[in-house]
Coordinates of C-alpha atoms and ligand atoms in Angstrom, one line a residue:
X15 CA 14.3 -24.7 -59.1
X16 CA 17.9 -26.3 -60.2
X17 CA 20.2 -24.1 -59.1
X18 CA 23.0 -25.7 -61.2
X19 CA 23.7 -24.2 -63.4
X20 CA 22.7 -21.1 -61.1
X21 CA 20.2 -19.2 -63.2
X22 CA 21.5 -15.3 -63.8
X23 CA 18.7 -13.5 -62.6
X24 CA 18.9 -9.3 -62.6
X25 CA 16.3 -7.4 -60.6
X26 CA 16.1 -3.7 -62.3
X27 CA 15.1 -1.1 -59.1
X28 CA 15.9 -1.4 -55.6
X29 CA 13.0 0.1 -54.3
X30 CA 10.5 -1.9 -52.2
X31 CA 9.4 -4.8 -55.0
X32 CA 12.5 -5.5 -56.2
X33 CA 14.2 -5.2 -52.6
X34 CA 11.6 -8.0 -51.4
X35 CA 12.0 -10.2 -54.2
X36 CA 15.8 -10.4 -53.7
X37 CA 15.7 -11.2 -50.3
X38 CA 13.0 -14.0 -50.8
X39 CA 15.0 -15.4 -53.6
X40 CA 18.4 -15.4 -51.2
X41 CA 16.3 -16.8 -48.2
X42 CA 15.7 -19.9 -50.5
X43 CA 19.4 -20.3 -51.7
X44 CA 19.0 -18.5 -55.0
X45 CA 21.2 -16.0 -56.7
X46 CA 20.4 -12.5 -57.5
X47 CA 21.7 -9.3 -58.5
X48 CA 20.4 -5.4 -57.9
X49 CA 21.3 -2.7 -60.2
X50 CA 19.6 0.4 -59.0
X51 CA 20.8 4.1 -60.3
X52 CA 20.9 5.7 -56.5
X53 CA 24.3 5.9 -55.1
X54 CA 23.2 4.3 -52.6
X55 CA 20.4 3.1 -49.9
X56 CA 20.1 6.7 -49.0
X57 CA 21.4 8.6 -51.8
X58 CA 18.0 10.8 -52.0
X59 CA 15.0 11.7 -49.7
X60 CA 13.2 8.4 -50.0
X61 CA 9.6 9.5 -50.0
X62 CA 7.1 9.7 -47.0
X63 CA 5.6 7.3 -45.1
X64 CA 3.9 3.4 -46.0
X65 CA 1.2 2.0 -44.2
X66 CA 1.8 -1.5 -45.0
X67 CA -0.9 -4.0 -44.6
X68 CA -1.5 -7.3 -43.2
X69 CA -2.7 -9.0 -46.4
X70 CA 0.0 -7.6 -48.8
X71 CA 3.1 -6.0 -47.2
X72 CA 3.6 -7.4 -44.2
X73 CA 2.8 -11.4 -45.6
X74 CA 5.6 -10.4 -47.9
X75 CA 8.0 -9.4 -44.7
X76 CA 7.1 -12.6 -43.6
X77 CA 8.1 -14.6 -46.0
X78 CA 11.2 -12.2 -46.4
X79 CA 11.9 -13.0 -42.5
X80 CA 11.4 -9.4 -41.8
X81 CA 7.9 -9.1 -40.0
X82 CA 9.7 -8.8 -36.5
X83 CA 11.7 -6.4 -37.3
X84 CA 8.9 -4.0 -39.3
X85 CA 7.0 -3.8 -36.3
X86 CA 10.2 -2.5 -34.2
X87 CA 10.2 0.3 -36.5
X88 CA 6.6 0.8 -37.4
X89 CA 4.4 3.2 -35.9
X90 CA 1.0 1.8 -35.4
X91 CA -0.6 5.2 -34.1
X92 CA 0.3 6.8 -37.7
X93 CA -2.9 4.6 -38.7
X94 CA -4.8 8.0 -37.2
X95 CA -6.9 10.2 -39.2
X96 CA -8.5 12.7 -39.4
X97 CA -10.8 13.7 -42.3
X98 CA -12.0 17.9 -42.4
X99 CA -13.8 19.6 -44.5
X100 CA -12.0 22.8 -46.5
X101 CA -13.5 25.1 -43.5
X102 CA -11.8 23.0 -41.1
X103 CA -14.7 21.1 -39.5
X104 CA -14.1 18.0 -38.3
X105 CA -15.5 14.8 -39.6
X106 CA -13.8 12.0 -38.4
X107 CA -10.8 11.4 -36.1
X108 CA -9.6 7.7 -36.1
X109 CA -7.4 6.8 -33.7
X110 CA -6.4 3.1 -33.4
X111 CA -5.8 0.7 -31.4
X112 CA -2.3 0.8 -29.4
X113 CA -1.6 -2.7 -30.8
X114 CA -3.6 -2.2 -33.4
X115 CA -1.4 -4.4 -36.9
X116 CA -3.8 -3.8 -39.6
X117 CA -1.4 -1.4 -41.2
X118 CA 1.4 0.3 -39.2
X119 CA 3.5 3.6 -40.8
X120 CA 7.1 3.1 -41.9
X121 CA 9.2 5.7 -43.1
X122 CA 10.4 4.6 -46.9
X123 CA 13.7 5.1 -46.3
X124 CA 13.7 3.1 -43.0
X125 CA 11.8 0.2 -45.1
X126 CA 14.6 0.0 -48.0
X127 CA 17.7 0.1 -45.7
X128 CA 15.8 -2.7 -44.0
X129 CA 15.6 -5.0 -47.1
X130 CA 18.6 -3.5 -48.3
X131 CA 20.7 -4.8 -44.9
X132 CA 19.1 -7.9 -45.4
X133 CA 20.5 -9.0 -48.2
X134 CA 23.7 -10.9 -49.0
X135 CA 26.7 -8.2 -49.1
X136 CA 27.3 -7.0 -52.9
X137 CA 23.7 -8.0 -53.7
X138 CA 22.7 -4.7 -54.8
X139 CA 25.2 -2.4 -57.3
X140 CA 24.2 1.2 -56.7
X141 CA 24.9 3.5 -59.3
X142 CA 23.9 1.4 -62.3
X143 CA 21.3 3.0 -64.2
X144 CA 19.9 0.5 -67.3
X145 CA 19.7 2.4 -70.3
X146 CA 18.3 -0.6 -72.3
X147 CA 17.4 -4.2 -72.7
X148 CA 17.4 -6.6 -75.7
X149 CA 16.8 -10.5 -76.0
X150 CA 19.7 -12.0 -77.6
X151 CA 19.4 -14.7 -80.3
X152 CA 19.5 -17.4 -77.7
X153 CA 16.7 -16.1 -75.4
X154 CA 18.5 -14.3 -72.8
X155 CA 18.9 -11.1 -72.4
X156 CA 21.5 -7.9 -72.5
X157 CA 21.4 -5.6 -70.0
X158 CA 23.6 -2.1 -71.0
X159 CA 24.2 0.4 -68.2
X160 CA 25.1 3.8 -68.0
X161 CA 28.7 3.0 -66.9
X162 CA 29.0 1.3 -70.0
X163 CA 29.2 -2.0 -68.8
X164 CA 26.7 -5.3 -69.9
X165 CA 25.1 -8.5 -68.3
X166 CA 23.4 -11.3 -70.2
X167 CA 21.2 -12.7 -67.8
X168 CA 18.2 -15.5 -67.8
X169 CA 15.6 -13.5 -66.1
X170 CA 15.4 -9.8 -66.4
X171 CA 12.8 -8.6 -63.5
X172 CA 11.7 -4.9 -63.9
X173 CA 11.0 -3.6 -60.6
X174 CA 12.3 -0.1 -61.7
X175 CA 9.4 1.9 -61.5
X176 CA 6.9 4.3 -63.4
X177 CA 9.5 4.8 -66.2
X178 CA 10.5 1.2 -66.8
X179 CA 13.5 0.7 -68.8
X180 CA 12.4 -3.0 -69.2
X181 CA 8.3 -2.5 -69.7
X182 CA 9.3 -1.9 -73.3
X183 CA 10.6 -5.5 -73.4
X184 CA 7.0 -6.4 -73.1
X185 CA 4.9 -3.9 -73.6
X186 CA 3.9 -0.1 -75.0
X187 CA 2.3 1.1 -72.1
X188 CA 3.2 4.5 -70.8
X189 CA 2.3 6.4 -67.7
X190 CA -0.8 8.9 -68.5
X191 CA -1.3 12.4 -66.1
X192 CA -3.9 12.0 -63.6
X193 CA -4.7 15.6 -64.1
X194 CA -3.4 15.7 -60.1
X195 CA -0.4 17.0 -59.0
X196 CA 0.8 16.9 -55.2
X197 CA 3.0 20.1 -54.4
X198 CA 5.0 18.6 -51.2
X199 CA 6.0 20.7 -48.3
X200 CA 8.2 19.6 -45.4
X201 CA 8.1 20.7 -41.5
X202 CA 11.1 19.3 -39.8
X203 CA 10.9 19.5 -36.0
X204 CA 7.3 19.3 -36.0
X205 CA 6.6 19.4 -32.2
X206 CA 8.3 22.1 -31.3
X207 CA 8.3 24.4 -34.4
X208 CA 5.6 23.8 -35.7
X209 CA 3.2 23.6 -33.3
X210 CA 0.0 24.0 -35.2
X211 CA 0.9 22.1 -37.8
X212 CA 1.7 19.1 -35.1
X213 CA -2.2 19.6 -33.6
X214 CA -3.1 19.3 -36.9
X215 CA -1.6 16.3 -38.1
X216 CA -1.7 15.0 -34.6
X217 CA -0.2 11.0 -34.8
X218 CA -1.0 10.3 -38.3
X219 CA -2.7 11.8 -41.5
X220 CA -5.0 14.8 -41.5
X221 CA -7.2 15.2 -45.3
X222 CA -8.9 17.7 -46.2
X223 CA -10.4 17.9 -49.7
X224 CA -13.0 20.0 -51.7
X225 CA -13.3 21.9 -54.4
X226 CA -11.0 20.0 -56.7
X227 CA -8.0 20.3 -54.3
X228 CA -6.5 19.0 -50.9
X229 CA -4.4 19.3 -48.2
X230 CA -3.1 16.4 -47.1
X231 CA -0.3 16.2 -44.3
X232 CA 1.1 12.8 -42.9
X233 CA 3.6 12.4 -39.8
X234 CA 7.1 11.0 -40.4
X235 CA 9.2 9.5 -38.0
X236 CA 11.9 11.9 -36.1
X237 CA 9.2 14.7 -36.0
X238 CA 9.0 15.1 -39.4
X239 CA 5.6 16.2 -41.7
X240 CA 5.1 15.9 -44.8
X241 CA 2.4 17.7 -46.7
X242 CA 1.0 17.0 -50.1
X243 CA -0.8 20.3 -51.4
X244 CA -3.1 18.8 -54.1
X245 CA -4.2 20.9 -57.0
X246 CA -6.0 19.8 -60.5
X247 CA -4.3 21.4 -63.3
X248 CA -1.9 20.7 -65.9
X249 CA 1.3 19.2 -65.6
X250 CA 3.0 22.3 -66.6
X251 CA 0.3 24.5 -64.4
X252 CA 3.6 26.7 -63.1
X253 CA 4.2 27.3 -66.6
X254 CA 0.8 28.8 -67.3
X255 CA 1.3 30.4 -63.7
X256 CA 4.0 32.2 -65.2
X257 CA 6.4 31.0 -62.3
X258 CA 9.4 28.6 -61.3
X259 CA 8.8 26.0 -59.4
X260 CA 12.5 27.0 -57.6
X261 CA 10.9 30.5 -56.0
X262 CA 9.7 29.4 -53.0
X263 CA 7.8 32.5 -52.6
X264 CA 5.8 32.5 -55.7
X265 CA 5.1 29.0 -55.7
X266 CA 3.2 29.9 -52.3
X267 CA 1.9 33.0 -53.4
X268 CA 0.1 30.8 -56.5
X269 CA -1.1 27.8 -54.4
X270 CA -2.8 30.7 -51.4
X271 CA -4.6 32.4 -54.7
X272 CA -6.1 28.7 -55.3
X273 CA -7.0 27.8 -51.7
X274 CA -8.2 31.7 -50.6
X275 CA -11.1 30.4 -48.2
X276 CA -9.5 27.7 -46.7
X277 CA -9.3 27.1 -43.1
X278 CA -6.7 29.3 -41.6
X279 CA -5.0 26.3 -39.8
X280 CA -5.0 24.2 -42.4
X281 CA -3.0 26.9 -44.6
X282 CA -0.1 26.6 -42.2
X283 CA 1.0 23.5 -44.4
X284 CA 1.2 25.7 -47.4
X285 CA 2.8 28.9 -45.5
X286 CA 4.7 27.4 -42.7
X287 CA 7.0 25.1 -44.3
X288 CA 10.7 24.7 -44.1
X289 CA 12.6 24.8 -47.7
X290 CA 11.1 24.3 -51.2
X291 CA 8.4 22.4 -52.7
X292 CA 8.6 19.4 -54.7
X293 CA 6.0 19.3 -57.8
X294 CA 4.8 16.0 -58.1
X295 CA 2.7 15.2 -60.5
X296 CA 0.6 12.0 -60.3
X297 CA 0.7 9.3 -63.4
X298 CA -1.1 5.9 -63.6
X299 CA -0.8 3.0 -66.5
X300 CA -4.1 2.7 -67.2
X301 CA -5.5 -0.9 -65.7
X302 CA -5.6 -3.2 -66.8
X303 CA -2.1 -3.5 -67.8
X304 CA -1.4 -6.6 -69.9
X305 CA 1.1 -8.0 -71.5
X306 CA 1.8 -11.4 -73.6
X307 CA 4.3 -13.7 -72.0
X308 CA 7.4 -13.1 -72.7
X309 CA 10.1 -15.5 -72.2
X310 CA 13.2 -14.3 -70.0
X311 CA 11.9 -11.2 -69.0
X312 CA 8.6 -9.8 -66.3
X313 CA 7.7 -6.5 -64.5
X314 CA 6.8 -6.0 -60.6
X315 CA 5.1 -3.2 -59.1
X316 CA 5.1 0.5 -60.4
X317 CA 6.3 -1.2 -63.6
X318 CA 3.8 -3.4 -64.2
X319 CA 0.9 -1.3 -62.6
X320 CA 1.2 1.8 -61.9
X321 CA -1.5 3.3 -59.6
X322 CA -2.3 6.4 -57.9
X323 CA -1.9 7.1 -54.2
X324 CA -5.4 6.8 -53.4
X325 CA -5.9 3.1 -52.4
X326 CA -2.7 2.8 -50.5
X327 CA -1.3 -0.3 -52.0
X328 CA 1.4 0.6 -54.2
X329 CA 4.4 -0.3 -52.0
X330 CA 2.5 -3.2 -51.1
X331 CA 1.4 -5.1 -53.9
X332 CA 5.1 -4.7 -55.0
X333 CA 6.0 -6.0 -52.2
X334 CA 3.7 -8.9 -52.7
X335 CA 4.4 -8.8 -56.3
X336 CA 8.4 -9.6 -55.1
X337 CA 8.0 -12.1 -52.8
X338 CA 5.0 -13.9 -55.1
X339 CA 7.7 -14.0 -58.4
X340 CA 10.6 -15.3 -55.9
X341 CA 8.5 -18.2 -54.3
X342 CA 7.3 -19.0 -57.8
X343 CA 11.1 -18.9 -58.8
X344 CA 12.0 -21.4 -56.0
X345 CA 8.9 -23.7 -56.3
X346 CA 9.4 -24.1 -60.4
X347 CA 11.5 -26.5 -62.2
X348 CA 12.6 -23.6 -64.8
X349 CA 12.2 -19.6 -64.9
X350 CA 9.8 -19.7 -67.5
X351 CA 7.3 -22.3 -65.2
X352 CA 7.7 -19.8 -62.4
X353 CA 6.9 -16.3 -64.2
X354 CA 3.9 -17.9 -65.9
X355 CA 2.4 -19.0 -62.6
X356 CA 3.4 -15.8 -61.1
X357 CA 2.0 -13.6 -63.5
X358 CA -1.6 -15.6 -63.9
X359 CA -1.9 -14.2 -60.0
X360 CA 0.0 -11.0 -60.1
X361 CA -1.8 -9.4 -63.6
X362 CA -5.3 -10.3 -62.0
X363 CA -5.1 -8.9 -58.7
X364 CA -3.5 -5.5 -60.3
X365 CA -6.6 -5.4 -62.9
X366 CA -9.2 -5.7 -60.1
X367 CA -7.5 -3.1 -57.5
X368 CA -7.7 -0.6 -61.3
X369 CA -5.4 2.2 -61.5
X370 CA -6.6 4.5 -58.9
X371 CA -7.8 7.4 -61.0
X372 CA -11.8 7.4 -60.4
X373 CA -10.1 7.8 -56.8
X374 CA -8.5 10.5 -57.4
X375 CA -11.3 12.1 -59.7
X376 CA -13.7 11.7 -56.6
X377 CA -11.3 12.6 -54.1
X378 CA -10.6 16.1 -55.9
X379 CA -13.8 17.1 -57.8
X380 CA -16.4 19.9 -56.9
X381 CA -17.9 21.1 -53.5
X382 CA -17.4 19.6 -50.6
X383 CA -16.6 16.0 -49.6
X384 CA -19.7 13.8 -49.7
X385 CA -19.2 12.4 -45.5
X386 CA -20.9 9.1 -47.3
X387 CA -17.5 8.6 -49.2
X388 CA -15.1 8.5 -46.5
X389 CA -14.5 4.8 -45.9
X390 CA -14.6 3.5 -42.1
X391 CA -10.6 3.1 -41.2
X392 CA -11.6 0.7 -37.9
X393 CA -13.4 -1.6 -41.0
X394 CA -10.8 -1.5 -43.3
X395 CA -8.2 -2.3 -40.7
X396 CA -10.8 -5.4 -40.2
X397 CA -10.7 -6.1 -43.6
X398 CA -6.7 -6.1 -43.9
X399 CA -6.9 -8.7 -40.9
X400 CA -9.6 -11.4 -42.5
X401 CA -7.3 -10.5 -46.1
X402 CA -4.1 -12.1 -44.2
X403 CA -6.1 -14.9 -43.1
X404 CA -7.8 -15.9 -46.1
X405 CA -4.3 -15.3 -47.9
X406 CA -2.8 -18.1 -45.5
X407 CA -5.3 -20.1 -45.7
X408 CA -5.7 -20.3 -50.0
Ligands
FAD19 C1 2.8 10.8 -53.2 C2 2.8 9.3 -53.2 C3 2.4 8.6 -52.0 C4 2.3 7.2 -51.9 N1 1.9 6.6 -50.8 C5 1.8 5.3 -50.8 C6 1.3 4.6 -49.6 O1 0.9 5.2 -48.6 N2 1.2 3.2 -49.6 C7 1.6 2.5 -50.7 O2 1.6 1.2 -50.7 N3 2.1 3.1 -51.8 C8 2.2 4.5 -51.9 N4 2.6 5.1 -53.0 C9 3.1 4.3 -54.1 C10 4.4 3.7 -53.9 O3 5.4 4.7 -53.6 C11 4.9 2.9 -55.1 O4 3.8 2.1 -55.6 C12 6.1 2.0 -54.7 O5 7.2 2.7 -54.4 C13 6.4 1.0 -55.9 O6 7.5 0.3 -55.5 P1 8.5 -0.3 -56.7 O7 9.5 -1.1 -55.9 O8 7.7 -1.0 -57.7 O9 9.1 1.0 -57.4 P2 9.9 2.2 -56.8 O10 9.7 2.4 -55.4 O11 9.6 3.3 -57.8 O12 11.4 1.8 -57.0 C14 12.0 1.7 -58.3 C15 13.5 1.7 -58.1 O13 14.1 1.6 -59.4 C16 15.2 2.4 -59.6 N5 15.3 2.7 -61.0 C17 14.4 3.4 -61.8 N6 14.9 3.4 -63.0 C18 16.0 2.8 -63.0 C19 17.0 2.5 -64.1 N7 16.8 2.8 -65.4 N8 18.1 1.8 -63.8 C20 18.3 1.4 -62.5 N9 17.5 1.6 -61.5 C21 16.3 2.3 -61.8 C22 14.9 3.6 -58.7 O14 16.0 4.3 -58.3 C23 14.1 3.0 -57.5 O15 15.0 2.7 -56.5 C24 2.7 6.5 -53.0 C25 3.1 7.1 -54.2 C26 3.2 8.5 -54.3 C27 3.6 9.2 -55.6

């Protein structure tokens, strides 16, 4: 790409896709510029923990000059786990490999202050939320913030998310209810205060699903746990429970009345948590998401393809997403060149990984878990691994 005139290029989200693509872009001499509404890097709990995999996230830390530095963070024993049934039985316990790289844990908000250092200072402008985006007359397009203040720019790259301010620019797609919602709980000092909860989590994730719920508990870094308590029921289920979602002690009351039979263990992660819970409830964009080319403007990630949990590669197609659309930015002789080659790859690969709801739907429907559905980790670590190598070698 020329880079005189220097295109204006605005990257909408300064989470993990849009992170990646602006350090790609920088690491090949081109200008970029962040808006994200946070404060800043760590203006709010980032999330839990990524595993991110060798044939999506971590080719996209490569190419962002990052890979070295990931794996002095990651965790590769949080690729253990453990899979029980709702009485607590056990029915598998994965442990990997010490060096095992098919997909080590990083915390989120370890992963975005690692892009986020990475890039030129001044990159990024915290505290800019977009309230809309319009093409001008001459094919760019105006960017209005919160703050008040505009930018016309060349290329407007949504990597902002489920609720894309810019997906409108392209498309009518909205996120749809899963009919899931996570309930998260939070043990800080695991080890020590928590002991059961630490056996039962041991280095990585513990599951446990049946009867159209789950507990599912992950280990952060700095002895942290996270739980997701997984219930199917309407988005407004605390409504119809005739609670708030801000009284910690009905909220537990309500989710023991749903999981009365449950391993006694496993109910630590709804009764032994430290603080409130955080309702979460899970949305996709029903795949395939589509859109006609539209000159000046493209999505990444959440924005463009929304997909559940299940599947774990969220965070890392939009990481692959970033650093695809910054290489194609850099290889192109204009914008438009670039965002057409990038999307005939990106829109593909996001229709055939699907949206993630049959996953959840099997994941959380009646009885107990079919042992023939629970994928073998050592294999899919395998498959990550021959993934890379055909991805290098296309
Ligand atoms: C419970 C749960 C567990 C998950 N676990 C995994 C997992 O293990 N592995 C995995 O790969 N994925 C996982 N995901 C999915 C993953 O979190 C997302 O796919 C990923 O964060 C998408 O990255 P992104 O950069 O596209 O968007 P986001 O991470 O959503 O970042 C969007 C950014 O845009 C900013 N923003 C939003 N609106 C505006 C606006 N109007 N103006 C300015 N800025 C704005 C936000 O502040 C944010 O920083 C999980 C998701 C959930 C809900």
């Amino acid at each position: 790409m020329s880079t005189s005139p220097a295109p204006r290029i605005a990257v909408i989200g300064a989470g993990p896709g849009g992170l990646t693509c602006a350090r790609v872009l920088q690491r090949h001499g081109i200008d970029v510029t962040v808006y994200d509404r946070d404060a800043s890097a760590d203006a709010r709990n980032q999330g839990g923990t990524l595993d991110l995999h060798a044939d999506s996230g971590q080719i996209a830390l490569q190419e962002a000059g990052l890979l070295d530095d990931f794996h002095a963070l990651a965790r590769p024993e949080g690729q253990a786990k453990r899979i029980l049934t709702r009485h607590g039985e056990v029915l598998v316990d994965y442990r990997p490999g010490t060096h095992e790289d098919a997909a080590p844990e990083v915390d989120r908000g370890q992963l975005r202050t690692l892009l986020a250092d990475s890039l030129t200072p001044g990159t990024i402008q915290w505290g800019r939320t977009l309230t809309s985006a319009a093409a001008n007359p001459d094919g760019t397009h105006r960017l209005t913030f919160d703050t008040g203040i505009t930018a016309d720019v060349d290329l407007v790259i949504g990597a902002d998310g489920a609720w894309s301010r810019v997906r409108p620019l392209v498309s009518d797609a909205m996120p749809v209810y899963t009919g899931v919602t996570f309930v998260e709980a939070h043990f800080d000092n695991v080890d020590t205060a928590h002991p059961a909860v630490a056996e039962l989590v041991g280095d990585g994730h513990v599951f446990a699903t049946g009867d159209h719920k789950g507990l599912i508990a992950q280990r952060n870094s700095d002895q942290h746990v996270r739980a997701y308590i997984a219930i199917t029921d309407d988005v407004d289920w605390y409504r119809a429970a005739g609670i708030d979602l801000d009284d910690t002690t009905a909220v537990r009351a309500t989710l023991l009345r749903a999981f009365a039979g449950w391993d006694e263990q496993l109910l630590t992660l709804i009764t032994d948590n430290d603080g409130p819970y955080v309702n979460r409830p899970l949305f996709v964009i029903p795949a395939p998401h589509t859109w006609p080319h539209t000159p000046g403007v493209t999505l990444l990630g959440d924005a463009a393809h929304l997909m559940s949990p299940f599947g774990g590669n969220g965070a890392n197609f939009a990481m692959l997403d970033g650093c695809e659309l910054a290489l194609a930015i850099a290889r192109h002789d204009t914008l438009d060149e670039a965002v057409t080659a990038y999307e005939r790859t990106m829109l593909p690969r996001a229709a055939e990984a699907g949206d993630g709801a049959a996953a959840l739907a099997r994941n959380f429907g009646p009885g107990d878990r079919d042992p023939a559905s629970i994928p073998d980790f050592a294999e899919a670590g395998e498959q990550y691994k021959r993934g890379a190598a055909a991805y290098r070698n296309r």
